[in-house]
């Protein structure tokens, strides 16, 4: 099964991308590799031999992660990919990630496929793919099945979808329609994609053994640097679906006095 591995990248994550490239070279055989760069201008020296390199610059309100993935998927399909594997720039592919997704796609070609993700600690800098199984500690909020097992997500579990690592056949990707272009900057495009899949009757399946390993980087909780993005993209999601996503972050911002509820909307408070 001709497989594409798709990553959206930026100069800020270049070190993570280089490690991903090295590990991917160990675990991948004949793949279509597509990297979509989201910076204002393409950084120097980023082209990798044999890789399709795209440039998707920011929109007026921020980087366009979803649009970058959409365009990369289009390029991969044009290059003959029969399976699209989306891997976040922070993630390293485990040795079984591609085989597990391929096996699942052969069995359930009409499904949206999602594998488990382990968050690595700050001191963990795996040097090769062979190191990764020893570091496996999947995120507990999402199902993590053994290799060779899979199950359908419940309706409520579509809220748990992550674009850190997922896969779909081109036909399934076309049925979903890709990421909605209305999201720029941080937040909500993942949940929107999953809800679109659910609305269109696309089954989501949890795929055991398709492990990805998220490289550590500093974070803030709640993510204050993304407050305006979260409000704007949350409003877009609410307009489309009638509900606000990222409720945990919104509650944290509200508890800190930065935002308040006005009618159906969340807005910055007068003192925020």
XYZ file of C-alpha atoms in Angstrom:
272
model
C 0.000 0.000 0.000
C 1.682 3.183 -1.219
C 1.807 5.372 1.878
C 2.314 9.105 2.319
C 3.640 10.586 5.555
C 2.507 14.191 5.874
C 3.967 16.746 8.285
C 3.360 20.468 8.692
C 6.503 22.204 9.920
C 7.939 25.536 10.983
C 11.367 26.933 11.746
C 10.521 26.906 15.449
C 10.292 23.097 15.348
C 13.247 22.434 13.075
C 15.165 20.332 15.599
C 12.114 18.150 16.157
C 11.642 17.778 12.411
C 15.243 16.685 11.906
C 14.843 13.979 14.554
C 11.563 12.914 12.974
C 13.259 12.650 9.585
C 15.999 10.431 11.011
C 13.593 8.085 12.774
C 11.245 7.979 9.782
C 14.151 6.918 7.564
C 14.639 3.931 9.885
C 11.036 2.739 9.968
C 9.770 3.681 6.490
C 10.382 1.924 3.224
C 8.915 3.306 0.012
C 6.828 6.305 1.115
C 5.626 9.559 -0.357
C 7.015 12.189 1.991
C 5.304 15.594 2.067
C 6.294 18.532 4.293
C 4.236 21.718 4.335
C 6.009 24.728 5.833
C 3.846 27.290 7.609
C 6.305 30.170 8.111
C 5.928 33.549 6.421
C 8.908 32.663 4.224
C 10.544 29.320 3.579
C 13.555 28.856 5.892
C 16.907 28.272 4.224
C 18.183 24.752 3.759
C 15.008 22.912 4.686
C 14.480 20.848 1.546
C 15.053 17.148 2.073
C 15.986 14.842 -0.782
C 13.021 12.922 -2.116
C 10.537 15.049 -0.192
C 7.684 17.092 -1.620
C 8.105 20.519 -0.011
C 5.180 22.954 0.074
C 4.889 26.493 1.378
C 1.602 27.508 3.025
C 2.214 30.947 4.571
C 0.106 32.311 7.443
C -3.245 33.918 6.830
C -4.168 37.326 8.237
C -4.944 35.763 11.649
C -2.170 33.218 12.039
C -0.644 29.997 10.809
C -2.836 27.666 8.796
C -2.225 24.187 10.139
C -5.359 22.678 8.642
C -4.819 24.229 5.228
C -1.208 23.036 5.273
C -2.401 19.477 5.844
C -5.072 19.826 3.170
C -2.589 20.928 0.531
C -0.064 18.303 1.549
C -2.747 15.602 1.276
C -3.636 16.825 -2.204
C 0.022 16.610 -3.241
C 0.341 13.122 -1.758
C -2.735 11.879 -3.601
C -1.434 13.349 -6.860
C 1.803 11.427 -6.213
C -0.082 8.142 -6.007
C -0.567 7.672 -2.259
C -3.091 5.004 -1.262
C -2.901 5.852 2.438
C -2.391 9.251 4.062
C -0.585 9.237 7.410
C -0.541 12.599 9.169
C 2.259 12.969 11.709
C 2.721 16.141 13.745
C 6.174 17.714 13.528
C 6.692 17.037 17.241
C 6.019 13.313 16.836
C 8.343 10.408 16.148
C 6.910 7.303 14.460
C 7.201 4.097 16.416
C 8.481 1.014 14.569
C 4.947 -0.347 14.142
C 3.162 2.911 13.303
C 3.130 2.507 9.523
C 2.493 -1.277 9.483
C -0.364 -0.877 11.968
C -2.019 1.905 9.986
C -1.608 -0.039 6.744
C -3.135 -3.178 8.225
C -6.042 -1.169 9.615
C -6.603 0.589 6.290
C -6.757 -2.747 4.475
C -9.329 -4.035 6.955
C -11.343 -0.818 7.342
C -10.579 1.432 4.343
C -13.581 3.679 5.032
C -12.510 4.593 8.591
C -10.606 7.482 10.140
C -7.679 5.815 11.940
C -6.145 7.070 15.167
C -3.147 5.643 17.038
C -1.921 6.235 20.606
C 0.535 8.983 21.505
C 3.177 8.955 24.234
C 4.397 12.274 25.605
C 8.145 12.070 26.151
C 9.748 13.736 29.165
C 12.144 16.647 28.750
C 15.167 14.409 29.368
C 14.129 11.799 26.822
C 15.917 12.286 23.503
C 15.621 8.967 21.664
C 18.386 8.439 19.155
C 16.724 5.776 17.042
C 13.443 4.001 16.410
C 14.633 1.017 18.440
C 14.650 3.178 21.585
C 10.993 4.117 21.321
C 9.178 0.943 22.477
C 10.964 1.181 25.832
C 9.573 4.699 26.309
C 5.959 3.786 25.544
C 3.539 5.361 28.015
C 0.416 6.312 26.038
C -1.660 9.290 27.077
C -4.243 7.951 29.508
C -7.155 10.048 28.242
C -7.320 8.070 24.994
C -7.635 4.360 24.208
C -4.296 2.577 23.707
C -4.844 -0.944 22.413
C -2.224 -3.675 21.940
C -0.629 -4.183 18.543
C -3.011 -5.964 16.199
C -6.162 -4.800 17.943
C -8.563 -2.019 16.945
C -12.029 -0.862 17.870
C -14.576 1.668 16.752
C -14.784 4.920 18.690
C -18.017 5.714 20.436
C -19.859 8.851 19.390
C -18.554 10.697 22.457
C -14.978 9.627 21.714
C -14.832 11.728 18.553
C -14.055 14.583 20.963
C -10.774 12.796 21.748
C -9.472 12.922 18.188
C -5.952 14.307 17.872
C -4.247 15.348 14.666
C -0.867 14.461 16.218
C -1.115 11.089 14.483
C -3.915 9.795 12.285
C -4.478 8.166 8.923
C -7.091 7.831 6.195
C -7.379 6.506 2.676
C -7.806 9.147 -0.043
C -11.448 8.113 -0.467
C -12.152 8.581 3.247
C -10.244 11.869 3.282
C -12.389 13.054 0.383
C -15.556 12.002 2.158
C -14.579 14.053 5.217
C -13.486 16.971 3.056
C -10.280 17.715 4.947
C -9.829 20.448 7.531
C -12.180 23.417 7.472
C -10.269 26.484 6.178
C -11.878 28.860 8.674
C -9.371 28.116 11.448
C -6.148 30.095 11.672
C -3.750 30.105 14.598
C -4.197 27.762 17.531
C -7.075 25.452 18.264
C -10.342 23.750 17.268
C -9.456 22.411 13.798
C -8.925 18.892 15.208
C -12.326 18.676 16.849
C -13.989 20.204 13.802
C -12.497 17.494 11.564
C -13.660 14.742 13.903
C -17.162 16.162 14.207
C -17.363 16.484 10.438
C -16.361 12.828 10.119
C -19.030 11.830 12.627
C -21.687 13.925 10.895
C -20.836 12.301 7.556
C -20.987 8.802 8.940
C -17.247 8.109 8.867
C -16.306 5.623 11.550
C -13.291 6.498 13.693
C -11.177 3.584 14.883
C -8.543 3.359 17.602
C -5.563 1.468 16.194
C -3.368 -0.514 18.540
C 0.364 -0.432 17.860
C 0.297 2.703 15.701
C 2.316 4.473 18.380
C 3.688 7.987 17.975
C 6.022 9.649 20.468
C 5.615 13.362 21.118
C 8.891 15.180 21.697
C 8.984 17.502 24.682
C 8.732 21.271 24.336
C 7.808 23.986 26.837
C 4.093 24.650 27.300
C 1.949 26.914 29.430
C -1.291 25.839 31.065
C -3.589 27.406 30.206
C -1.973 28.540 26.938
C -2.058 32.299 27.488
C -0.170 33.041 24.287
C -3.068 31.501 22.339
C -5.950 33.202 24.175
C -7.139 35.299 21.247
C -6.802 32.374 18.832
C -8.848 30.186 21.152
C -11.615 32.788 21.395
C -11.690 33.383 17.655
C -11.490 29.749 16.572
C -13.856 28.735 19.347
C -16.383 31.226 17.985
C -15.969 29.771 14.501
C -16.572 26.286 15.870
C -19.625 27.501 17.814
C -21.046 29.075 14.663
C -20.637 25.782 12.810
C -21.681 23.349 15.520
C -23.575 25.267 18.203
C -21.101 24.379 20.948
C -17.820 25.785 22.254
C -14.729 23.544 22.058
C -11.704 23.634 24.362
C -13.924 23.945 27.409
C -11.112 23.226 29.848
C -9.044 26.137 28.580
C -12.046 28.467 28.533
C -12.897 27.574 32.114
C -9.292 28.220 33.173
C -9.199 31.603 31.456
C -12.540 32.508 33.016
C -11.376 31.452 36.484
C -8.394 33.776 36.060
C -10.729 36.656 35.153
C -9.407 37.001 31.600
C -12.652 36.131 29.776
C -16.359 36.075 30.510
C -19.521 34.666 29.014
C -21.811 37.138 27.283
C -24.874 35.401 25.953
C -23.635 32.569 23.748
C -20.170 34.099 23.331
C -16.895 34.011 25.250
C -15.085 37.365 25.133
C -12.211 39.080 26.884
C -13.392 40.582 30.158
C -13.151 44.308 30.742
C -10.237 43.724 33.101
C -8.640 40.906 31.027
